[in-house]
mmCIF file of C-alpha atoms in Angstrom:
data_model
loop_
_atom_site.group_PDB
_atom_site.id
_atom_site.type_symbol
_atom_site.label_atom_id
_atom_site.label_comp_id
_atom_site.label_asym_id
_atom_site.label_seq_id
_atom_site.Cartn_x
_atom_site.Cartn_y
_atom_site.Cartn_z
ATOM 1 C CA ASN A 1241 106.462 140.307 140.160
ATOM 2 C CA ALA A 1242 107.683 136.839 139.218
ATOM 3 C CA GLY A 1243 109.588 138.264 136.228
ATOM 4 C CA VAL A 1244 110.327 135.574 133.645
ATOM 5 C CA THR A 1245 109.470 131.991 134.542
ATOM 6 C CA GLN A 1246 110.185 128.795 132.619
ATOM 7 C CA THR A 1247 108.745 125.301 132.844
ATOM 8 C CA PRO A 1248 109.965 122.660 133.165
ATOM 9 C CA LYS A 1249 113.280 123.196 134.937
ATOM 10 C CA PHE A 1250 114.736 119.908 133.730
ATOM 11 C CA ARG A 1251 113.691 117.257 131.230
ATOM 12 C CA VAL A 1252 115.090 114.075 129.741
ATOM 13 C CA LEU A 1253 113.882 113.030 126.294
ATOM 14 C CA LYS A 1254 114.582 110.115 124.011
ATOM 15 C CA THR A 1255 115.590 110.816 120.423
ATOM 16 C CA GLY A 1256 112.498 111.445 118.316
ATOM 17 C CA GLN A 1257 110.239 112.514 121.181
ATOM 18 C CA SER A 1258 108.556 115.892 121.196
ATOM 19 C CA MET A 1259 108.098 118.469 123.920
ATOM 20 C CA THR A 1260 107.127 122.070 124.552
ATOM 21 C CA LEU A 1261 108.959 124.526 126.776
ATOM 22 C CA LEU A 1262 106.835 127.275 128.298
ATOM 23 C CA CYS A 1263 107.988 130.787 129.051
ATOM 24 C CA ALA A 1264 105.847 133.326 130.869
ATOM 25 C CA GLN A 1265 106.526 136.960 131.786
ATOM 26 C CA ASP A 1266 104.485 139.358 133.904
ATOM 27 C CA MET A 1267 106.267 142.602 132.957
ATOM 28 C CA ASN A 1268 104.041 143.388 129.956
ATOM 29 C CA HIS A 1269 107.039 143.189 127.625
ATOM 30 C CA GLU A 1270 106.436 143.178 123.886
ATOM 31 C CA TYR A 1271 109.619 141.340 122.939
ATOM 32 C CA MET A 1272 110.362 137.738 123.921
ATOM 33 C CA TYR A 1273 113.240 135.455 122.970
ATOM 34 C CA TRP A 1274 114.424 131.859 123.149
ATOM 35 C CA TYR A 1275 118.159 131.129 123.441
ATOM 36 C CA ARG A 1276 120.247 128.033 123.891
ATOM 37 C CA GLN A 1277 123.476 127.970 125.870
ATOM 38 C CA ASP A 1278 126.115 125.331 125.193
ATOM 39 C CA PRO A 1279 129.466 124.851 126.985
ATOM 40 C CA GLY A 1280 132.199 127.181 125.745
ATOM 41 C CA MET A 1281 129.817 129.162 123.550
ATOM 42 C CA GLY A 1282 127.835 132.331 123.915
ATOM 43 C CA LEU A 1283 124.061 132.268 124.034
ATOM 44 C CA ARG A 1284 122.567 131.764 120.589
ATOM 45 C CA LEU A 1285 119.183 133.081 119.559
ATOM 46 C CA ILE A 1286 116.740 130.429 118.359
ATOM 47 C CA HIS A 1287 113.565 132.444 117.710
ATOM 48 C CA TYR A 1288 112.150 135.706 118.889
ATOM 49 C CA SER A 1289 108.869 137.617 118.904
ATOM 50 C CA VAL A 1290 108.252 141.361 118.742
ATOM 51 C CA GLY A 1291 104.624 141.101 119.748
ATOM 52 C CA GLU A 1292 101.619 138.867 120.239
ATOM 53 C CA GLY A 1293 100.989 136.725 117.173
ATOM 54 C CA THR A 1294 104.418 137.394 115.627
ATOM 55 C CA THR A 1295 107.543 135.241 115.512
ATOM 56 C CA ALA A 1296 110.849 135.410 113.679
ATOM 57 C CA LYS A 1297 113.862 133.154 113.184
ATOM 58 C CA GLY A 1298 117.074 133.758 115.025
ATOM 59 C CA GLU A 1299 120.549 132.387 114.525
ATOM 60 C CA VAL A 1300 119.823 128.657 115.061
ATOM 61 C CA PRO A 1301 116.116 128.008 114.324
ATOM 62 C CA ASP A 1302 116.332 124.548 112.701
ATOM 63 C CA GLY A 1303 114.495 121.816 114.609
ATOM 64 C CA TYR A 1304 112.481 124.279 116.698
ATOM 65 C CA ASN A 1305 109.115 125.979 116.362
ATOM 66 C CA VAL A 1306 107.567 128.731 118.456
ATOM 67 C CA SER A 1307 104.213 130.332 119.102
ATOM 68 C CA ARG A 1308 103.156 133.593 120.788
ATOM 69 C CA LEU A 1309 99.386 133.317 121.116
ATOM 70 C CA LYS A 1310 99.306 135.494 124.235
ATOM 71 C CA LYS A 1311 101.515 138.479 124.988
ATOM 72 C CA GLN A 1312 102.765 137.005 128.239
ATOM 73 C CA ASN A 1313 103.625 133.530 126.906
ATOM 74 C CA PHE A 1314 106.197 132.278 124.425
ATOM 75 C CA LEU A 1315 106.319 128.558 123.664
ATOM 76 C CA LEU A 1316 109.267 126.658 122.208
ATOM 77 C CA GLY A 1317 108.552 123.296 120.601
ATOM 78 C CA LEU A 1318 110.794 120.448 119.616
ATOM 79 C CA GLU A 1319 108.916 118.186 117.196
ATOM 80 C CA SER A 1320 111.502 115.385 117.006
ATOM 81 C CA ALA A 1321 114.278 115.779 119.554
ATOM 82 C CA ALA A 1322 117.879 115.012 118.594
ATOM 83 C CA PRO A 1323 120.955 114.592 120.839
ATOM 84 C CA SER A 1324 122.341 117.838 119.327
ATOM 85 C CA GLN A 1325 119.496 119.650 121.052
ATOM 86 C CA THR A 1326 120.856 118.758 124.473
ATOM 87 C CA SER A 1327 121.410 122.193 125.970
ATOM 88 C CA VAL A 1328 120.232 124.740 128.486
ATOM 89 C CA TYR A 1329 117.401 126.861 127.114
ATOM 90 C CA PHE A 1330 116.794 130.397 128.289
ATOM 91 C CA CYS A 1331 113.814 132.569 127.662
ATOM 92 C CA ALA A 1332 114.087 136.347 127.887
ATOM 93 C CA SER A 1333 111.825 139.342 127.494
ATOM 94 C CA SER A 1334 112.343 143.065 127.001
ATOM 95 C CA TYR A 1335 110.556 146.360 126.623
ATOM 96 C CA GLY A 1336 111.343 147.194 123.040
ATOM 97 C CA GLN A 1337 115.026 146.598 122.400
ATOM 98 C CA GLU A 1338 116.088 147.561 125.895
ATOM 99 C CA THR A 1339 117.748 145.301 128.460
ATOM 100 C CA GLN A 1340 116.604 141.700 128.288
ATOM 101 C CA TYR A 1341 115.420 139.927 131.410
ATOM 102 C CA PHE A 1342 116.179 136.218 131.501
ATOM 103 C CA GLY A 1343 114.365 133.271 133.033
ATOM 104 C CA PRO A 1344 116.109 130.633 135.170
ATOM 105 C CA GLY A 1345 116.619 128.214 132.270
ATOM 106 C CA THR A 1346 115.467 124.730 131.287
ATOM 107 C CA ARG A 1347 118.062 121.984 131.195
ATOM 108 C CA LEU A 1348 117.259 119.474 128.441
ATOM 109 C CA LEU A 1349 118.995 116.148 127.915
ATOM 110 C CA VAL A 1350 118.231 114.172 124.751
ATOM 111 C CA LEU A 1351 119.372 110.548 124.819
ATOM 112 C CA LYS B 1497 131.655 138.397 110.858
ATOM 113 C CA ASN B 1498 130.242 139.790 114.106
ATOM 114 C CA GLN B 1499 132.144 138.310 117.023
ATOM 115 C CA VAL B 1500 132.666 138.899 120.727
ATOM 116 C CA GLU B 1501 135.706 137.377 122.402
ATOM 117 C CA GLN B 1502 136.337 137.369 126.127
ATOM 118 C CA SER B 1503 139.440 136.727 128.181
ATOM 119 C CA PRO B 1504 140.456 135.064 130.294
ATOM 120 C CA GLN B 1505 138.218 132.023 129.913
ATOM 121 C CA SER B 1506 138.402 131.465 133.679
ATOM 122 C CA LEU B 1507 139.934 133.204 136.643
ATOM 123 C CA ILE B 1508 140.508 132.416 140.325
ATOM 124 C CA ILE B 1509 141.123 135.203 142.812
ATOM 125 C CA LEU B 1510 141.158 135.567 146.590
ATOM 126 C CA GLU B 1511 138.379 137.359 148.390
ATOM 127 C CA GLY B 1512 139.073 141.075 148.704
ATOM 128 C CA LYS B 1513 141.277 141.262 145.607
ATOM 129 C CA ASN B 1514 140.472 143.207 142.443
ATOM 130 C CA CYS B 1515 140.247 141.771 138.959
ATOM 131 C CA THR B 1516 139.665 142.890 135.385
ATOM 132 C CA LEU B 1517 137.885 140.959 132.661
ATOM 133 C CA GLN B 1518 138.376 141.752 128.983
ATOM 134 C CA CYS B 1519 136.049 141.848 125.974
ATOM 135 C CA ASN B 1520 137.057 142.448 122.340
ATOM 136 C CA TYR B 1521 134.444 142.743 119.652
ATOM 137 C CA THR B 1522 134.098 143.039 115.910
ATOM 138 C CA VAL B 1523 130.478 144.122 115.599
ATOM 139 C CA SER B 1524 129.222 146.620 113.076
ATOM 140 C CA PRO B 1525 127.288 148.833 113.126
ATOM 141 C CA PHE B 1526 127.745 149.117 116.889
ATOM 142 C CA SER B 1527 124.765 150.045 119.046
ATOM 143 C CA ASN B 1528 125.692 149.314 122.653
ATOM 144 C CA LEU B 1529 127.623 146.960 124.922
ATOM 145 C CA ARG B 1530 126.309 145.238 128.020
ATOM 146 C CA TRP B 1531 127.894 143.170 130.751
ATOM 147 C CA TYR B 1532 125.785 140.442 132.309
ATOM 148 C CA LYS B 1533 126.429 138.342 135.423
ATOM 149 C CA GLN B 1534 125.284 134.730 135.364
ATOM 150 C CA ASP B 1535 125.252 132.749 138.591
ATOM 151 C CA THR B 1536 125.503 128.968 138.287
ATOM 152 C CA GLY B 1537 122.153 127.490 137.347
ATOM 153 C CA ARG B 1538 120.530 130.881 136.808
ATOM 154 C CA GLY B 1539 119.796 133.201 133.908
ATOM 155 C CA PRO B 1540 122.031 136.200 133.094
ATOM 156 C CA VAL B 1541 121.352 139.483 134.883
ATOM 157 C CA SER B 1542 122.342 142.853 133.420
ATOM 158 C CA LEU B 1543 125.117 144.777 135.217
ATOM 159 C CA THR B 1544 125.846 147.723 132.902
ATOM 160 C CA ILE B 1545 125.052 149.095 129.479
ATOM 161 C CA MET B 1546 127.193 151.543 127.494
ATOM 162 C CA THR B 1547 126.533 153.337 124.233
ATOM 163 C CA PHE B 1548 129.110 154.600 121.738
ATOM 164 C CA SER B 1549 129.600 157.912 123.544
ATOM 165 C CA GLU B 1550 130.107 156.457 127.027
ATOM 166 C CA ASN B 1551 133.505 155.201 128.122
ATOM 167 C CA THR B 1552 132.846 154.363 131.779
ATOM 168 C CA LYS B 1553 129.855 153.061 133.703
ATOM 169 C CA SER B 1554 129.752 151.913 137.315
ATOM 170 C CA ASN B 1555 127.368 149.718 139.247
ATOM 171 C CA GLY B 1556 128.535 149.407 142.842
ATOM 172 C CA ARG B 1557 131.842 147.517 142.877
ATOM 173 C CA TYR B 1558 131.591 146.860 139.129
ATOM 174 C CA THR B 1559 133.075 149.359 136.682
ATOM 175 C CA ALA B 1560 132.866 148.840 132.938
ATOM 176 C CA THR B 1561 134.932 150.727 130.390
ATOM 177 C CA LEU B 1562 134.508 151.017 126.645
ATOM 178 C CA ASP B 1563 136.999 152.073 123.989
ATOM 179 C CA ALA B 1564 134.962 152.271 120.792
ATOM 180 C CA ASP B 1565 138.046 153.060 118.706
ATOM 181 C CA THR B 1566 139.865 149.845 119.599
ATOM 182 C CA LYS B 1567 136.593 147.935 120.106
ATOM 183 C CA GLN B 1568 137.529 146.819 123.570
ATOM 184 C CA SER B 1569 135.691 146.768 126.873
ATOM 185 C CA SER B 1570 136.703 145.735 130.352
ATOM 186 C CA LEU B 1571 134.847 144.936 133.549
ATOM 187 C CA HIS B 1572 136.701 145.765 136.749
ATOM 188 C CA ILE B 1573 135.569 144.229 140.021
ATOM 189 C CA THR B 1574 136.792 145.930 143.180
ATOM 190 C CA ALA B 1575 137.224 144.260 146.579
ATOM 191 C CA SER B 1576 135.811 140.949 145.380
ATOM 192 C CA GLN B 1577 133.328 138.986 147.473
ATOM 193 C CA LEU B 1578 132.449 135.302 147.461
ATOM 194 C CA SER B 1579 129.123 136.231 145.877
ATOM 195 C CA ASP B 1580 130.991 137.565 142.827
ATOM 196 C CA SER B 1581 131.722 133.972 141.805
ATOM 197 C CA ALA B 1582 129.841 133.663 138.518
ATOM 198 C CA SER B 1583 130.232 133.876 134.761
ATOM 199 C CA TYR B 1584 130.463 137.360 133.298
ATOM 200 C CA ILE B 1585 129.173 137.753 129.780
ATOM 201 C CA CYS B 1586 129.927 140.591 127.369
ATOM 202 C CA VAL B 1587 127.091 141.277 124.934
ATOM 203 C CA VAL B 1588 127.333 143.640 121.981
ATOM 204 C CA SER B 1589 124.290 144.926 120.134
ATOM 205 C CA ALA B 1590 124.434 145.495 116.379
ATOM 206 C CA ARG B 1591 122.214 148.298 115.164
ATOM 207 C CA GLY B 1592 119.533 147.356 112.673
ATOM 208 C CA GLY B 1593 115.820 146.843 112.172
ATOM 209 C CA TYR B 1594 116.113 144.320 114.949
ATOM 210 C CA ASN B 1595 119.150 145.053 117.126
ATOM 211 C CA LYS B 1596 120.913 141.723 117.060
ATOM 212 C CA LEU B 1597 122.752 140.724 120.235
ATOM 213 C CA ILE B 1598 126.105 138.950 119.946
ATOM 214 C CA PHE B 1599 127.096 137.124 123.116
ATOM 215 C CA GLY B 1600 130.600 136.340 124.266
ATOM 216 C CA ALA B 1601 131.295 132.902 125.749
ATOM 217 C CA GLY B 1602 131.879 134.465 129.158
ATOM 218 C CA THR B 1603 134.606 134.515 131.806
ATOM 219 C CA ARG B 1604 134.078 132.171 134.710
ATOM 220 C CA LEU B 1605 135.231 133.860 137.927
ATOM 221 C CA ALA B 1606 135.817 131.967 141.163
ATOM 222 C CA VAL B 1607 136.439 133.957 144.331
ATOM 223 C CA HIS B 1608 138.056 131.891 147.074
ATOM 224 C CA PRO B 1609 138.157 132.760 150.792
#
């Protein structure tokens, strides 16, 4: 089992560019999540999904969109990147509302 | 407002020594409390989970305690090893239709030889 994987591992964007972060899990989990982690702060939930075809807003959803077309994949999109979106992004998945399993993270720098 | 505060922010100890990390929370209604370990450059990994009725949970050299009355938790690490160097994150779950997780900012632990 690979668990939760994320691509890419690192990316540099210019302000206004767009990109998509991919998260994949092979544990057949229903729930998937996208978080951002900034220095000195706890992880903050961006969006989450409780099943294929469903998405919901988290704590800090502005500037991000998500899609869950397949159960094993959860995509996070930035339509027009801003320097405030410089962060480390973590994807996680869980069986119901049990313990979440996290991916290795994507480090994003927006110039 | 639901909040999770951890102390200290950072800690340096010598290999073999014990240490205790603290977590205070104001989360309601409380569902459970988890401690995660996050190695540098990696995602968090769950260490323990405690519900309202549990006041101690161990996982090897890690022992977590929970006092639901004072809304405090601690993580005790015994006989520290270099591999314990990491950030330790306290996460409290608020009960609801979707059990919202509130993350602390973490305690960064460095174990020196």
